[in-house]
Structures are given as C-alpha cells and as structure tokens.
Tab-separated table of C-alpha atoms and ligand atoms in Angstrom:
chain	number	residue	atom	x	y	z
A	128	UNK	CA	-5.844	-20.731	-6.508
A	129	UNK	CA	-3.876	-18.087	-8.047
A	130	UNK	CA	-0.149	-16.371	-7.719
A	131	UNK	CA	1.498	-13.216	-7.646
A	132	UNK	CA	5.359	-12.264	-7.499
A	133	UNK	CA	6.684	-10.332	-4.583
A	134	UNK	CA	9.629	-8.206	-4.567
A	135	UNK	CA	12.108	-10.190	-3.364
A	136	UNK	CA	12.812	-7.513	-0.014
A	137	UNK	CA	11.026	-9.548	2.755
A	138	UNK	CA	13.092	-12.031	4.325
A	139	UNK	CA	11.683	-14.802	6.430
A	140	UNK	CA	14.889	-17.093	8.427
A	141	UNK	CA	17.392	-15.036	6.400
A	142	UNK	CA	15.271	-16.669	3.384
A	143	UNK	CA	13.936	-13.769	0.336
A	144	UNK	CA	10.107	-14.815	-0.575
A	145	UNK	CA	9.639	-14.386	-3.906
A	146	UNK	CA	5.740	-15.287	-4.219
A	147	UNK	CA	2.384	-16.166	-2.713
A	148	UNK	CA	-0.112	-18.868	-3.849
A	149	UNK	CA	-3.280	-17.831	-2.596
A	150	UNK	CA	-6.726	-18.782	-2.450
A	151	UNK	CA	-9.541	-16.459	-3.546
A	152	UNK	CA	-11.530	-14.628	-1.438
A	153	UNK	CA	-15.417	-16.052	-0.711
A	154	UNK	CA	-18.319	-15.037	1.279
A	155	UNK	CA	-17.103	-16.408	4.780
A	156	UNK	CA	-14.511	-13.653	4.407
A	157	UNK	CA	-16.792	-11.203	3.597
A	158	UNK	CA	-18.845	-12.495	6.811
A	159	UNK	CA	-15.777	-12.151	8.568
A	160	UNK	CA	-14.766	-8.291	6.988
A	161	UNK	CA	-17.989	-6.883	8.505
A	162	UNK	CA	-17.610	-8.453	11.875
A	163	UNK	CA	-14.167	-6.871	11.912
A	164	UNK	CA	-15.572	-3.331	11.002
A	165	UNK	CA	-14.118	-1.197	13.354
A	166	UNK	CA	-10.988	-2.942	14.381
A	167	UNK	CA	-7.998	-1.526	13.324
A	168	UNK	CA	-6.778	-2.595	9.271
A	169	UNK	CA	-3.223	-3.636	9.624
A	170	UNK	CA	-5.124	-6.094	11.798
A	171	UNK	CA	-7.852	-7.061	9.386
A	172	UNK	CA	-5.170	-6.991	6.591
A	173	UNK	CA	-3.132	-9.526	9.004
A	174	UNK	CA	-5.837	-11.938	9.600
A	175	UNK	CA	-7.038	-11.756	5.739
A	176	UNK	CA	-3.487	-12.516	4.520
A	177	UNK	CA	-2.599	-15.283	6.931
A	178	UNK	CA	-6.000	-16.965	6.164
A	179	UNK	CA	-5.935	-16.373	1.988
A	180	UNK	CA	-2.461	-17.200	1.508
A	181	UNK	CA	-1.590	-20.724	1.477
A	182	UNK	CA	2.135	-20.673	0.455
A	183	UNK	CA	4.980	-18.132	0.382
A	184	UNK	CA	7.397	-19.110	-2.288
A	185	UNK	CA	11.467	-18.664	-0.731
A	186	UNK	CA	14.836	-19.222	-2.630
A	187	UNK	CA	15.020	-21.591	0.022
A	188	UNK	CA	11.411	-23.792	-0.506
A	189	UNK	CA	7.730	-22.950	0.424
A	190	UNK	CA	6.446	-21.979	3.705
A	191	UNK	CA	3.088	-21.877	5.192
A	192	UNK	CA	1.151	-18.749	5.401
A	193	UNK	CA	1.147	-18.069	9.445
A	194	UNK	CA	-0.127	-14.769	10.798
A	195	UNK	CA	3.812	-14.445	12.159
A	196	UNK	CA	4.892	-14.840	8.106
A	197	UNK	CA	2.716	-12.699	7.087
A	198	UNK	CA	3.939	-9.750	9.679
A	199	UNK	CA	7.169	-10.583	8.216
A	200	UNK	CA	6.583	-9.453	4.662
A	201	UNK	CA	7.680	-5.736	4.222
A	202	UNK	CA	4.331	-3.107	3.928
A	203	UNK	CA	5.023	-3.127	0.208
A	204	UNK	CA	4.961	-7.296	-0.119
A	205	UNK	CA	1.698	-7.593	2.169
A	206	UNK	CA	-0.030	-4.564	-0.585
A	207	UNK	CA	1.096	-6.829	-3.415
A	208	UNK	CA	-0.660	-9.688	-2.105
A	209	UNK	CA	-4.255	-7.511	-0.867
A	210	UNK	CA	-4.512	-6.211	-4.419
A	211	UNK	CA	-3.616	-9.598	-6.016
A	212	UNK	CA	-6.415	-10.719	-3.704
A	213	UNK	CA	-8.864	-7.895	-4.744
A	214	UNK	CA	-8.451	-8.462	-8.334
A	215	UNK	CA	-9.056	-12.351	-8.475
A	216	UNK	CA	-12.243	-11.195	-6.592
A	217	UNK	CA	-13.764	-8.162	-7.699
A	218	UNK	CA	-12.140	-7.731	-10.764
A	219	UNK	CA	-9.213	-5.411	-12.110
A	220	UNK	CA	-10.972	-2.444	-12.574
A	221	UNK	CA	-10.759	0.262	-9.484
A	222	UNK	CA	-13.350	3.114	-9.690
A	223	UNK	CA	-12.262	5.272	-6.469
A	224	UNK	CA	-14.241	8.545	-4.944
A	225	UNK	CA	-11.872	10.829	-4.175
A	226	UNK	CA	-12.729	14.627	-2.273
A	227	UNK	CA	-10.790	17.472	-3.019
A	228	UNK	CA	-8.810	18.823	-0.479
A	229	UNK	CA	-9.429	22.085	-0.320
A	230	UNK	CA	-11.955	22.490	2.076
A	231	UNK	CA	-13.674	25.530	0.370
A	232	UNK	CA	-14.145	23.332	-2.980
A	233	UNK	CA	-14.440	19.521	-1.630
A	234	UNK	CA	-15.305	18.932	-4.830
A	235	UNK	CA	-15.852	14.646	-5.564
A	236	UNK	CA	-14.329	12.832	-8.112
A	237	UNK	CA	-13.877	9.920	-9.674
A	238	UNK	CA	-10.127	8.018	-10.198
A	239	UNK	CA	-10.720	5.438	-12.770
A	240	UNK	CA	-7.702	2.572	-12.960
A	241	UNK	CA	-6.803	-0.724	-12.520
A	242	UNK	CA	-5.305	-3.013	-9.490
A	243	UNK	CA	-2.589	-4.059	-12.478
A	244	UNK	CA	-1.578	-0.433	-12.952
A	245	UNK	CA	-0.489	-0.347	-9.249
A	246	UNK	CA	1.286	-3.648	-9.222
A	247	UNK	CA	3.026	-3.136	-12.487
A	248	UNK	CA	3.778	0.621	-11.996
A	249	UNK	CA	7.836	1.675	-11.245
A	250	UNK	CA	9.623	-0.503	-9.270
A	251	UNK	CA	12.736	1.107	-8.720
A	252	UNK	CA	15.606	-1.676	-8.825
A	253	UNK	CA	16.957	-3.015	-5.728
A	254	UNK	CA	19.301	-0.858	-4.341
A	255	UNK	CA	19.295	-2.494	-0.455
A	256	UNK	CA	22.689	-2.774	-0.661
A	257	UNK	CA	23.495	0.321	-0.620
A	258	UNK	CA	20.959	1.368	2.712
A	259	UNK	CA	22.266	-1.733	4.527
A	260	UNK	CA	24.763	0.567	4.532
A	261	UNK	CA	23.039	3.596	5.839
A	262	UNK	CA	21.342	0.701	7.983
A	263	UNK	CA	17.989	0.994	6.982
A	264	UNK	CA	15.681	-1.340	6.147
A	265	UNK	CA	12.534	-1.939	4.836
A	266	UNK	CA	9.000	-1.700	7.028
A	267	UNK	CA	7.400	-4.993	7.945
A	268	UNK	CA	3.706	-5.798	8.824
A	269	UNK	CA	4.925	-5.900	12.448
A	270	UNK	CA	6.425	-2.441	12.336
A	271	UNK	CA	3.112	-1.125	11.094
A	272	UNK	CA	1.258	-2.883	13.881
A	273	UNK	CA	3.478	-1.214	16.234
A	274	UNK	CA	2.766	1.890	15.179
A	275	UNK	CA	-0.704	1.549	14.421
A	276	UNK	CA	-2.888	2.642	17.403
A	277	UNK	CA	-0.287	5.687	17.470
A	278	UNK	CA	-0.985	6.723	14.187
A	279	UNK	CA	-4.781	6.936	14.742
A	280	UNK	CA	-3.801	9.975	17.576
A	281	UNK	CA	-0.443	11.522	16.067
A	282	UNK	CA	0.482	10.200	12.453
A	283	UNK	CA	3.623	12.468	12.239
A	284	UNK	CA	4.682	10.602	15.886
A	285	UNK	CA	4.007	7.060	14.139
A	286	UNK	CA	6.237	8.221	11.309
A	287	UNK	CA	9.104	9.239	13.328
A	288	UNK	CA	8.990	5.672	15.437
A	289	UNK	CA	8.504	3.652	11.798
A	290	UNK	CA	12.069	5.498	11.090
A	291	UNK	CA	13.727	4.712	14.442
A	292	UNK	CA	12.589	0.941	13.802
A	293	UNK	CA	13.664	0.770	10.388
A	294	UNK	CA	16.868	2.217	11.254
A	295	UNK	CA	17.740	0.117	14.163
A	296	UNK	CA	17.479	3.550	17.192
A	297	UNK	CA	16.276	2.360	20.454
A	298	UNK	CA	14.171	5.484	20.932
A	299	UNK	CA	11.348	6.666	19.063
A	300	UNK	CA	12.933	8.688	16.526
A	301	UNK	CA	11.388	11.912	18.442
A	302	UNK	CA	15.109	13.759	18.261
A	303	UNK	CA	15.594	13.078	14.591
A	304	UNK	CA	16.178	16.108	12.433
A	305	UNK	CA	13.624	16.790	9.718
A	306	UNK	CA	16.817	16.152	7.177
A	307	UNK	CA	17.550	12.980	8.631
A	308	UNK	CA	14.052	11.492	8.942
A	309	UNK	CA	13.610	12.891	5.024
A	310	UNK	CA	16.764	11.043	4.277
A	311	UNK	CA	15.213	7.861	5.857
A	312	UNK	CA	11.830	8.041	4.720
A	313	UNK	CA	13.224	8.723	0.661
A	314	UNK	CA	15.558	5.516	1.670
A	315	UNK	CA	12.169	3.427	2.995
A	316	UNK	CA	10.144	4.746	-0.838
A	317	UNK	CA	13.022	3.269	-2.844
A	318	UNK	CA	13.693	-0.248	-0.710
A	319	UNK	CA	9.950	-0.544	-0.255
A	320	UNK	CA	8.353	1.487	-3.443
A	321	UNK	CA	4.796	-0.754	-3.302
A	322	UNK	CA	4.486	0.337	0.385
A	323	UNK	CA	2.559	3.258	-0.842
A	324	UNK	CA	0.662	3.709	-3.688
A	325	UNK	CA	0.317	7.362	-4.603
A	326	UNK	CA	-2.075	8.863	-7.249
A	327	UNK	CA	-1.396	12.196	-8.382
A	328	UNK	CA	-4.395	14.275	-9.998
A	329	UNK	CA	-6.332	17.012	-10.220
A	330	UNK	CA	-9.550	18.850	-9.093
A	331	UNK	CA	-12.157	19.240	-11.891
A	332	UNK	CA	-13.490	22.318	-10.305
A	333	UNK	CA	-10.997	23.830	-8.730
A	334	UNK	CA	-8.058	22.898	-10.848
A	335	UNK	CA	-5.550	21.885	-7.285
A	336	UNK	CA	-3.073	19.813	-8.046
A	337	UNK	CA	-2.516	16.888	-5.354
A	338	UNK	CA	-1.926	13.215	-4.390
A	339	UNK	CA	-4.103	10.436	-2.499
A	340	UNK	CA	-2.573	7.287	-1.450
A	341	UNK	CA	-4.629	4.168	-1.637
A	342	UNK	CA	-4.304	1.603	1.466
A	343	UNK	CA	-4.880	-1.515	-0.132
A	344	UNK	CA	-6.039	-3.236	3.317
A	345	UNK	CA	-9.114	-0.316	3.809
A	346	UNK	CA	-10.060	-0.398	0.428
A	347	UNK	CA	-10.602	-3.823	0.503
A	348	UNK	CA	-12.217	-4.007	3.785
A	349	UNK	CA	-15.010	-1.606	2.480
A	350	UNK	CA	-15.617	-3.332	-0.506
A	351	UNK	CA	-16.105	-6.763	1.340
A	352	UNK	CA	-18.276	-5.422	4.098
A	353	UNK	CA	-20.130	-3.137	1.032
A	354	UNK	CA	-21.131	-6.366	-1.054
A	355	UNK	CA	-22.503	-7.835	2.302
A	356	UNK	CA	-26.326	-7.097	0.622
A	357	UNK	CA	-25.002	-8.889	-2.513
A	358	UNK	CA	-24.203	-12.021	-0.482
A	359	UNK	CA	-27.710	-12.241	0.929
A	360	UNK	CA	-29.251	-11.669	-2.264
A	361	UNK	CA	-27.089	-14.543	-3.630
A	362	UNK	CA	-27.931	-16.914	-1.169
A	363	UNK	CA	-31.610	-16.148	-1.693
A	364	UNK	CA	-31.267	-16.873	-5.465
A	365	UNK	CA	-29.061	-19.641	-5.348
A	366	UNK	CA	-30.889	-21.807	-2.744
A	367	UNK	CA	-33.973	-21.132	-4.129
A	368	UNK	CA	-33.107	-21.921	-7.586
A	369	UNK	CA	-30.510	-24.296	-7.451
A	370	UNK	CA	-31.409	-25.833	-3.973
A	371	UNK	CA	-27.733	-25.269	-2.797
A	372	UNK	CA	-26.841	-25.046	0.609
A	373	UNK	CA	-25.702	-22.012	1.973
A	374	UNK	CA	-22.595	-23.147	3.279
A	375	UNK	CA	-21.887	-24.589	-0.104
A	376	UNK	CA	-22.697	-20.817	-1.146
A	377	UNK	CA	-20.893	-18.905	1.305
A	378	UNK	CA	-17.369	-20.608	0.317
A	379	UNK	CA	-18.105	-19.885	-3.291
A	380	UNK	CA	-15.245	-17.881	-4.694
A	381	UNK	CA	-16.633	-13.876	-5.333
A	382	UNK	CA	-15.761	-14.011	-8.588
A	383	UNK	CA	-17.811	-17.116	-9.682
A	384	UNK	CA	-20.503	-16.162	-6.897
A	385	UNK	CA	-20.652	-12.828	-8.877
A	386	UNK	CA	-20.865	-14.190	-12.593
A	387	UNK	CA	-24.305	-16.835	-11.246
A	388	UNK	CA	-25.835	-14.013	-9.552
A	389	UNK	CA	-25.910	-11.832	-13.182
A	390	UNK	CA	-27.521	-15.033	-14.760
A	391	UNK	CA	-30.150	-15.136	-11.770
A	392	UNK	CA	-31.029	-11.406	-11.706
A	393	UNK	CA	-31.076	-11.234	-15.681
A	394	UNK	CA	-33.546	-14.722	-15.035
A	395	UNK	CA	-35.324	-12.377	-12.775
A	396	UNK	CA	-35.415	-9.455	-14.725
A	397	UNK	CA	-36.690	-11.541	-17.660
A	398	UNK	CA	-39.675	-13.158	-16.237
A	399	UNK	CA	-41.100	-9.844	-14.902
A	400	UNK	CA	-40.874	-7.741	-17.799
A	401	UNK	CA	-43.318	-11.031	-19.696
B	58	ZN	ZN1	-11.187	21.291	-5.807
C-alpha cells in the first residue's frame, strides 16, 4: 500500500482531498489493461483508479475510492495518482520514444526521465481564488469523459466545450473568441498545472525545437498490456519452481513479481550456460 499527495484543487461534498492510499498494481490488472485495449483511456484510467485506490484523504476524513470519486478529482489529481501508480510498479525511471515532428525528418528519439521529475516539477501556487473570480474552474475526470469521444474526431471542438464547462456557459464554447478561450485555457494550466505534462526538446537530426505531452493514463495502459508476455513467463517459472498457484501469482504486486522473475531467469540462464 503506498501514498501520494494531491493538490489540494479537487473537491468532493465541498470537501479538498489532499491524498490517495493506494494499492499497487498486479497481474489481474494487467489481465484487465489488455482486455480494455481499444476502449477509450479516460475510461481505462477511470476503472484503474477507482479499483487501485482504496482511500482519498479530505480535510474533512477519508472516503472510499468509487468510480464517481474518482471522476471528481480534477485531470491534474487523477495524473498524480496514474504516475504514483506506475512508479510503485514499474519503477521510477521513464525511457519514452518520441518521433520528430517534422514529417520530412521523423527522426526517433529517446526522452530519458523519471515519474518523480513530473510529480515534483513546478507547481505554481494556488491562485483559485482569484479565477473563482473569472469563474473558472479546474477540469474534472467527468469533464474529460464528456469530451472524450469528441476529441477522437475534432480535438480543437473538445477544447472549446472543456472551456465552456469549466467556465460554467451552457453552450459549447463554439462562439468563444480565440482571446477568450486563450485566457481560459492559461487560467485551466495554472489552477490545474499537473493536468498536462509537457516535455520540451529537441530533434537530434534535425535540430526542431518542440514539445510532447505525456498522458499518464495511455502510457500506462501500453506498458501493462506490453508486459502481458512477462506475466506468462512468470507464471510458467513460478508454478513450476515454486509450485504456486497462479491466482496466488496473478495478484502478486509487479514490482515483487518483477524482482522473482530476475532470480528465475538468472537460475535459468545459469544452468544452461553449465
Ligand atoms: Zn527532426
């Protein structure tokens, strides 16, 4: 069971949460990741959160992790928690692929850094009360759903309807000016800043300078379906070694499931090489 700290901006019955206790990830939800492949993630990320966290920590007591909590948390809160979640399983250390986006270079490269570098990076101090004013406020998992299946077909459309919510319109935000959905979406970076993590870098080859933005739910969900192989292997090992049962296998946290499979192989590796 582990804990992180959240920022303090979701509210759940006018309450601020201020944590999660969760538990770590094992090989049933790696099971479940691949059956929920093609679904869309703020779903997956949904279902993962509401099932791994087992308390939300309020200034006014603990509440149980419920998939209508968890839509409460603001975008940046719910990131928090999916790269708490991905260290205590697969480790700190992130090594992404990224492709250049100039189409005549696509040049790939690799982003070395850490899940800690994006949860510790700026946090820009809370300055709500001065949007409540402006009347906006931060997005929340159920905003994103909302907007989800739009932003597969029009992402600038899903933008403009994340603003209207966040601002309180009752259209879609279509007639907003490009000043005033600026305005909003520069309010939304500095209520919300772990909403989106950003890395800035630059091309090897081509020397382009540019950002990617990592979405901690997708990221995740490809690493759990990509260690499916690793799972079966395990199992293998385990129950042939240690005559454990595969359920008793399957609900082994990652991390520990990870550290007896290096023993195994290394057994493995060992005994053929005599
Ligand atoms: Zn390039």
């Amino acid at each position: 069971m582990s804990d992180v700290s959240l920022s303090g901006r979701s509210r759940i019955g006018g309450k601020q949460v201020r944590g999660a206790e969760f538990r770590d990830l094992a090989g049933n939800d790696e099971l479940a990741a691949r059956a929920d492949a093609d679904g869309l993630t703020v779903e997956f990320a949904t279902r993962l959160l509401a099932s791994c966290i087992l308390t939300l920590r309020t200034d006014g007591g603990e509440l149980p992790a419920s998939s209508d909590h968890v839509r409460a948390l603001t975008a940046g809160d719910r990131e928090t928690v999916l790269l708490a979640l991905r260290r205590a399983a697969y480790g700190d250390r992130l090594d992404l692929l990224v492709t250049c986006p100039d189409v005549t270079c696509g040049a790939i490269m690799d982003a070395a850094l850490t899940v800690s570098d994006l949860l510790h990076g700026p946090i820009k101090s809370p300055t709500s009360r001065d949007f409540d004013g402006a009347g906006v406020r931060p997005v929340t998992g159920d905003d994103l759903h909302a907007v989800a299946a739009l932003a597969l077909d029009d992402p600038e459309a899903a933008v403009r309807r994340l603003a209207a919510r966040c601002t309180g319109r009752d259209d879609d935000g279509a007639t907003l000016t490009a000043d005033e959905l600026a305005a909003v979406e520069s309010a939304l970076e500095a209520l919300d800043p772990h909403a989106e993590h950003e890395l800035v870098l630059g091309c090897p080859e081509c020397d382009l300078a540019f950002t990617s933005s990592i979405d901690a739910g997708e990221l995740l969900r490809q690493e759990m379906t990509a260690s499916i192989t690793e799972l079966d292997v395990s199992v293998h090992l385990m129950a042939s070694t240690y005559h454990w049962c595969e359920r008793d296998i399957m609900a082994l946290p990652i991390i520990r499931r990870r550290r007896y499979l290096r023993v195994l192989t290394d057994a493995v590796a060992t005994s053929v090489s005599h």
